[in-house]
């Protein structure tokens, strides 16, 4: 429309309003005529106002249509909106925010089933029916949490949804499972790709069948077993299986599931029990290669599963590793699969703590920041990278091979280009009173002596701090650390050259004997430092009596305190 035409319309409109003004102001003979005239003007105002609103909306829509984003095909706009919306934590408010921008976007949101994909059991029945109308033939997900509704509403909702099970894409169910509810959620769902079910109460563990359909991508179940040989349990991306009381997968079934899932990023198996192991549970010996595995958690499951997985799972991408009671034989060689799993997890840590317990014959390796996986559904189970592993030893002589394997994990380099990782070693004794006076090398009670092979420390030269606890026999340790070794080129090499702090507590009945050992160690290390040997400056030795603070030191900087 030209400017002249627009001006002509405006002029005629003003003339009409002037004429209307004359009519309104003309005198009338009765109250009824005045009210009729007022009603006519009021009606005219509504009609004109509505038409002007329509004109304005059309003009704005035409103006908006000239913007670059409105030239995009609807399919691309839908894809953009889906990236903006939080699909995991979706609610209708997210749709409302986009739909309120303009009429075109409103139409896209209302007419596209992709934006009506999640049914939450906490919603009222009318809202659920509205979502199903908006998404009349597309896939949708179901979320039903324990605290949101009662048992009767569970049954009402799934009775409504069961006839549409062929469109189910994801089920997240947590709560009491009655026979009626279980039969409803077990409806055949060939499009199902995500299965999250936790039974919180009920008579017994249940088995969820998987009729023919698409491959499941994410499995997260508790108190629920599955047909472990189902072809749908392949190409998985994440697995969490917790609290199984029976009907465990065989080793062969578990290996088949993992080997057919090269895209797997998350594997968590925990809290499995069984009355008796199967008579024949042999496993294939082929390697299980999971190049994208980032999180591995094996806690409170049968040793046969731990042994097989730690010797066959190969991955160099694991950055969060939590293991209970890993047998030491899996760390006897530097190229063992567990070594690679640990090395990639250690690479995320700023510092490491090695904690050896003589009584339990156990070595714990933990990182700072501490590795953590929240006990939640996979979608919300946020994790913190790191390592938390306990290794069961047959005897302490195995520490030599373990230390050699651990030393090959690039312990020195921390996060950042120039960062140096801090290493703390804690040595725990038998947690008994100090033995009768002895030199620490011989004694009447062999069981009271510390059999820790001190030469193990030769593989760990980057240790910066050592703490002795529970009456650990420190005599052999002090003598080893205070005795330099001569290399083939006649240079002097000290054990743990980066050691800056050593804490000990009572390990002999004689305080004089302990003091002499500490004194000899301090004089040897500080004397070498003053002579120019490559020993660290600023060493501290803390002697801690039972009940005293760890800062109650009797020696500082490697020599006797005065």
PDB file of N, CA and C in Angstrom, residues 482-530:
ATOM      1  N   UNK A 482      66.477 -43.264  55.591  1.00  0.00           N
ATOM      2  CA  UNK A 482      67.686 -42.571  56.025  1.00  0.00           C
ATOM      3  C   UNK A 482      68.970 -43.165  55.479  1.00  0.00           C
ATOM      4  N   UNK A 483      68.826 -44.097  54.547  1.00  0.00           N
ATOM      5  CA  UNK A 483      70.014 -44.743  53.991  1.00  0.00           C
ATOM      6  C   UNK A 483      70.048 -44.532  52.486  1.00  0.00           C
ATOM      7  N   UNK A 484      70.984 -43.725  51.970  1.00  0.00           N
ATOM      8  CA  UNK A 484      71.038 -43.467  50.525  1.00  0.00           C
ATOM      9  C   UNK A 484      71.541 -44.686  49.751  1.00  0.00           C
ATOM     10  N   UNK A 485      71.204 -44.707  48.483  1.00  0.00           N
ATOM     11  CA  UNK A 485      71.686 -45.758  47.596  1.00  0.00           C
ATOM     12  C   UNK A 485      72.631 -45.135  46.580  1.00  0.00           C
ATOM     13  N   UNK A 486      73.654 -45.879  46.202  1.00  0.00           N
ATOM     14  CA  UNK A 486      74.648 -45.388  45.251  1.00  0.00           C
ATOM     15  C   UNK A 486      74.377 -45.983  43.882  1.00  0.00           C
ATOM     16  N   UNK A 487      74.218 -45.124  42.886  1.00  0.00           N
ATOM     17  CA  UNK A 487      73.978 -45.571  41.527  1.00  0.00           C
ATOM     18  C   UNK A 487      75.271 -46.057  40.884  1.00  0.00           C
ATOM     19  N   UNK A 488      75.153 -46.633  39.688  1.00  0.00           N
ATOM     20  CA  UNK A 488      76.322 -47.143  38.985  1.00  0.00           C
ATOM     21  C   UNK A 488      77.313 -46.043  38.636  1.00  0.00           C
ATOM     22  N   UNK A 489      76.821 -44.805  38.477  1.00  0.00           N
ATOM     23  CA  UNK A 489      77.721 -43.700  38.161  1.00  0.00           C
ATOM     24  C   UNK A 489      78.217 -42.984  39.422  1.00  0.00           C
ATOM     25  N   UNK A 490      78.098 -43.672  40.569  1.00  0.00           N
ATOM     26  CA  UNK A 490      78.573 -43.177  41.867  1.00  0.00           C
ATOM     27  C   UNK A 490      77.781 -41.983  42.394  1.00  0.00           C
ATOM     28  N   UNK A 491      76.657 -41.657  41.747  1.00  0.00           N
ATOM     29  CA  UNK A 491      75.806 -40.614  42.314  1.00  0.00           C
ATOM     30  C   UNK A 491      74.940 -41.217  43.415  1.00  0.00           C
ATOM     31  N   UNK A 492      74.529 -40.367  44.323  1.00  0.00           N
ATOM     32  CA  UNK A 492      73.746 -40.814  45.474  1.00  0.00           C
ATOM     33  C   UNK A 492      72.265 -40.629  45.183  1.00  0.00           C
ATOM     34  N   UNK A 493      71.490 -41.644  45.466  1.00  0.00           N
ATOM     35  CA  UNK A 493      70.055 -41.610  45.254  1.00  0.00           C
ATOM     36  C   UNK A 493      69.359 -41.893  46.572  1.00  0.00           C
ATOM     37  N   UNK A 494      68.508 -40.943  46.998  1.00  0.00           N
ATOM     38  CA  UNK A 494      67.787 -41.103  48.253  1.00  0.00           C
ATOM     39  C   UNK A 494      66.369 -41.602  47.983  1.00  0.00           C
ATOM     40  N   UNK A 495      65.861 -42.495  48.798  1.00  0.00           N
ATOM     41  CA  UNK A 495      64.457 -42.908  48.649  1.00  0.00           C
ATOM     42  C   UNK A 495      63.529 -41.719  48.891  1.00  0.00           C
ATOM     43  N   UNK A 496      62.492 -41.666  48.127  1.00  0.00           N
ATOM     44  CA  UNK A 496      61.482 -40.607  48.256  1.00  0.00           C
ATOM     45  C   UNK A 496      62.134 -39.225  48.361  1.00  0.00           C
ATOM     46  N   UNK A 497      62.850 -38.774  47.343  1.00  0.00           N
ATOM     47  CA  UNK A 497      63.568 -37.501  47.428  1.00  0.00           C
ATOM     48  C   UNK A 497      62.649 -36.290  47.584  1.00  0.00           C
ATOM     49  N   UNK A 498      61.361 -36.413  47.255  1.00  0.00           N
ATOM     50  CA  UNK A 498      60.435 -35.294  47.394  1.00  0.00           C
ATOM     51  C   UNK A 498      59.728 -35.277  48.744  1.00  0.00           C
ATOM     52  N   UNK A 499      60.065 -36.227  49.607  1.00  0.00           N
ATOM     53  CA  UNK A 499      59.397 -36.313  50.901  1.00  0.00           C
ATOM     54  C   UNK A 499      59.624 -35.033  51.709  1.00  0.00           C
ATOM     55  N   UNK A 500      58.513 -34.405  52.126  1.00  0.00           N
ATOM     56  CA  UNK A 500      58.617 -33.167  52.893  1.00  0.00           C
ATOM     57  C   UNK A 500      58.027 -33.304  54.292  1.00  0.00           C
ATOM     58  N   UNK A 501      57.281 -34.376  54.540  1.00  0.00           N
ATOM     59  CA  UNK A 501      56.693 -34.535  55.864  1.00  0.00           C
ATOM     60  C   UNK A 501      56.515 -36.014  56.181  1.00  0.00           C
ATOM     61  N   UNK A 502      56.890 -36.378  57.408  1.00  0.00           N
ATOM     62  CA  UNK A 502      56.732 -37.757  57.881  1.00  0.00           C
ATOM     63  C   UNK A 502      56.137 -37.723  59.283  1.00  0.00           C
ATOM     64  N   UNK A 503      55.017 -38.429  59.472  1.00  0.00           N
ATOM     65  CA  UNK A 503      54.382 -38.522  60.784  1.00  0.00           C
ATOM     66  C   UNK A 503      54.451 -39.958  61.275  1.00  0.00           C
ATOM     67  N   UNK A 504      54.834 -40.122  62.526  1.00  0.00           N
ATOM     68  CA  UNK A 504      54.866 -41.445  63.141  1.00  0.00           C
ATOM     69  C   UNK A 504      54.177 -41.354  64.500  1.00  0.00           C
ATOM     70  N   UNK A 505      53.687 -42.513  64.985  1.00  0.00           N
ATOM     71  CA  UNK A 505      53.202 -42.569  66.358  1.00  0.00           C
ATOM     72  C   UNK A 505      53.842 -43.776  67.049  1.00  0.00           C
ATOM     73  N   UNK A 506      53.524 -43.978  68.292  1.00  0.00           N
ATOM     74  CA  UNK A 506      54.234 -44.975  69.109  1.00  0.00           C
ATOM     75  C   UNK A 506      54.211 -46.348  68.450  1.00  0.00           C
ATOM     76  N   UNK A 507      55.397 -46.911  68.311  1.00  0.00           N
ATOM     77  CA  UNK A 507      55.477 -48.281  67.791  1.00  0.00           C
ATOM     78  C   UNK A 507      56.378 -49.156  68.663  1.00  0.00           C
ATOM     79  N   UNK A 508      57.038 -48.550  69.675  1.00  0.00           N
ATOM     80  CA  UNK A 508      57.876 -49.279  70.620  1.00  0.00           C
ATOM     81  C   UNK A 508      57.438 -48.916  72.036  1.00  0.00           C
ATOM     82  N   UNK A 509      57.716 -49.798  72.964  1.00  0.00           N
ATOM     83  CA  UNK A 509      57.423 -49.474  74.362  1.00  0.00           C
ATOM     84  C   UNK A 509      58.435 -48.502  74.939  1.00  0.00           C
ATOM     85  N   UNK A 510      59.604 -48.418  74.304  1.00  0.00           N
ATOM     86  CA  UNK A 510      60.667 -47.550  74.795  1.00  0.00           C
ATOM     87  C   UNK A 510      60.684 -46.255  74.000  1.00  0.00           C
ATOM     88  N   UNK A 511      60.435 -45.137  74.683  1.00  0.00           N
ATOM     89  CA  UNK A 511      60.481 -43.840  74.020  1.00  0.00           C
ATOM     90  C   UNK A 511      61.896 -43.505  73.567  1.00  0.00           C
ATOM     91  N   UNK A 512      62.894 -43.921  74.347  1.00  0.00           N
ATOM     92  CA  UNK A 512      64.290 -43.636  73.983  1.00  0.00           C
ATOM     93  C   UNK A 512      64.640 -44.304  72.661  1.00  0.00           C
ATOM     94  N   UNK A 513      64.221 -45.553  72.513  1.00  0.00           N
ATOM     95  CA  UNK A 513      64.528 -46.271  71.267  1.00  0.00           C
ATOM     96  C   UNK A 513      63.905 -45.571  70.070  1.00  0.00           C
ATOM     97  N   UNK A 514      62.643 -45.172  70.215  1.00  0.00           N
ATOM     98  CA  UNK A 514      61.972 -44.486  69.106  1.00  0.00           C
ATOM     99  C   UNK A 514      62.666 -43.163  68.794  1.00  0.00           C
ATOM    100  N   UNK A 515      63.053 -42.424  69.846  1.00  0.00           N
ATOM    101  CA  UNK A 515      63.696 -41.138  69.629  1.00  0.00           C
ATOM    102  C   UNK A 515      65.015 -41.310  68.882  1.00  0.00           C
ATOM    103  N   UNK A 516      65.785 -42.329  69.244  1.00  0.00           N
ATOM    104  CA  UNK A 516      67.069 -42.539  68.577  1.00  0.00           C
ATOM    105  C   UNK A 516      66.881 -42.855  67.095  1.00  0.00           C
ATOM    106  N   UNK A 517      65.852 -43.644  66.788  1.00  0.00           N
ATOM    107  CA  UNK A 517      65.604 -43.958  65.379  1.00  0.00           C
ATOM    108  C   UNK A 517      65.214 -42.700  64.601  1.00  0.00           C
ATOM    109  N   UNK A 518      64.346 -41.881  65.204  1.00  0.00           N
ATOM    110  CA  UNK A 518      63.932 -40.638  64.543  1.00  0.00           C
ATOM    111  C   UNK A 518      65.121 -39.696  64.389  1.00  0.00           C
ATOM    112  N   UNK A 519      65.942 -39.633  65.427  1.00  0.00           N
ATOM    113  CA  UNK A 519      67.110 -38.748  65.391  1.00  0.00           C
ATOM    114  C   UNK A 519      68.079 -39.167  64.294  1.00  0.00           C
ATOM    115  N   UNK A 520      68.333 -40.480  64.208  1.00  0.00           N
ATOM    116  CA  UNK A 520      69.270 -40.961  63.189  1.00  0.00           C
ATOM    117  C   UNK A 520      68.755 -40.653  61.786  1.00  0.00           C
ATOM    118  N   UNK A 521      67.451 -40.830  61.583  1.00  0.00           N
ATOM    119  CA  UNK A 521      66.867 -40.526  60.277  1.00  0.00           C
ATOM    120  C   UNK A 521      67.022 -39.039  59.957  1.00  0.00           C
ATOM    121  N   UNK A 522      66.677 -38.188  60.913  1.00  0.00           N
ATOM    122  CA  UNK A 522      66.735 -36.753  60.669  1.00  0.00           C
ATOM    123  C   UNK A 522      68.142 -36.278  60.391  1.00  0.00           C
ATOM    124  N   UNK A 523      69.098 -36.781  61.178  1.00  0.00           N
ATOM    125  CA  UNK A 523      70.484 -36.341  60.971  1.00  0.00           C
ATOM    126  C   UNK A 523      71.011 -36.799  59.618  1.00  0.00           C
ATOM    127  N   UNK A 524      70.600 -38.013  59.181  1.00  0.00           N
ATOM    128  CA  UNK A 524      71.087 -38.515  57.893  1.00  0.00           C
ATOM    129  C   UNK A 524      70.546 -37.672  56.745  1.00  0.00           C
ATOM    130  N   UNK A 525      69.257 -37.383  56.758  1.00  0.00           N
ATOM    131  CA  UNK A 525      68.670 -36.637  55.651  1.00  0.00           C
ATOM    132  C   UNK A 525      69.107 -35.177  55.642  1.00  0.00           C
ATOM    133  N   UNK A 526      69.105 -34.536  56.812  1.00  0.00           N
ATOM    134  CA  UNK A 526      69.498 -33.129  56.864  1.00  0.00           C
ATOM    135  C   UNK A 526      70.993 -32.985  56.623  1.00  0.00           C
ATOM    136  N   UNK A 527      71.773 -33.922  57.142  1.00  0.00           N
ATOM    137  CA  UNK A 527      73.212 -33.848  56.910  1.00  0.00           C
ATOM    138  C   UNK A 527      73.547 -33.967  55.442  1.00  0.00           C
ATOM    139  N   UNK A 528      72.847 -34.863  54.737  1.00  0.00           N
ATOM    140  CA  UNK A 528      73.085 -34.998  53.303  1.00  0.00           C
ATOM    141  C   UNK A 528      72.669 -33.742  52.563  1.00  0.00           C
ATOM    142  N   UNK A 529      71.579 -33.129  53.016  1.00  0.00           N
ATOM    143  CA  UNK A 529      71.106 -31.910  52.366  1.00  0.00           C
ATOM    144  C   UNK A 529      72.133 -30.798  52.522  1.00  0.00           C
ATOM    145  N   UNK A 530      72.702 -30.675  53.717  1.00  0.00           N
ATOM    146  CA  UNK A 530      73.695 -29.617  53.938  1.00  0.00           C
ATOM    147  C   UNK A 530      74.979 -29.886  53.182  1.00  0.00           C
TER     148      UNK A 530
END
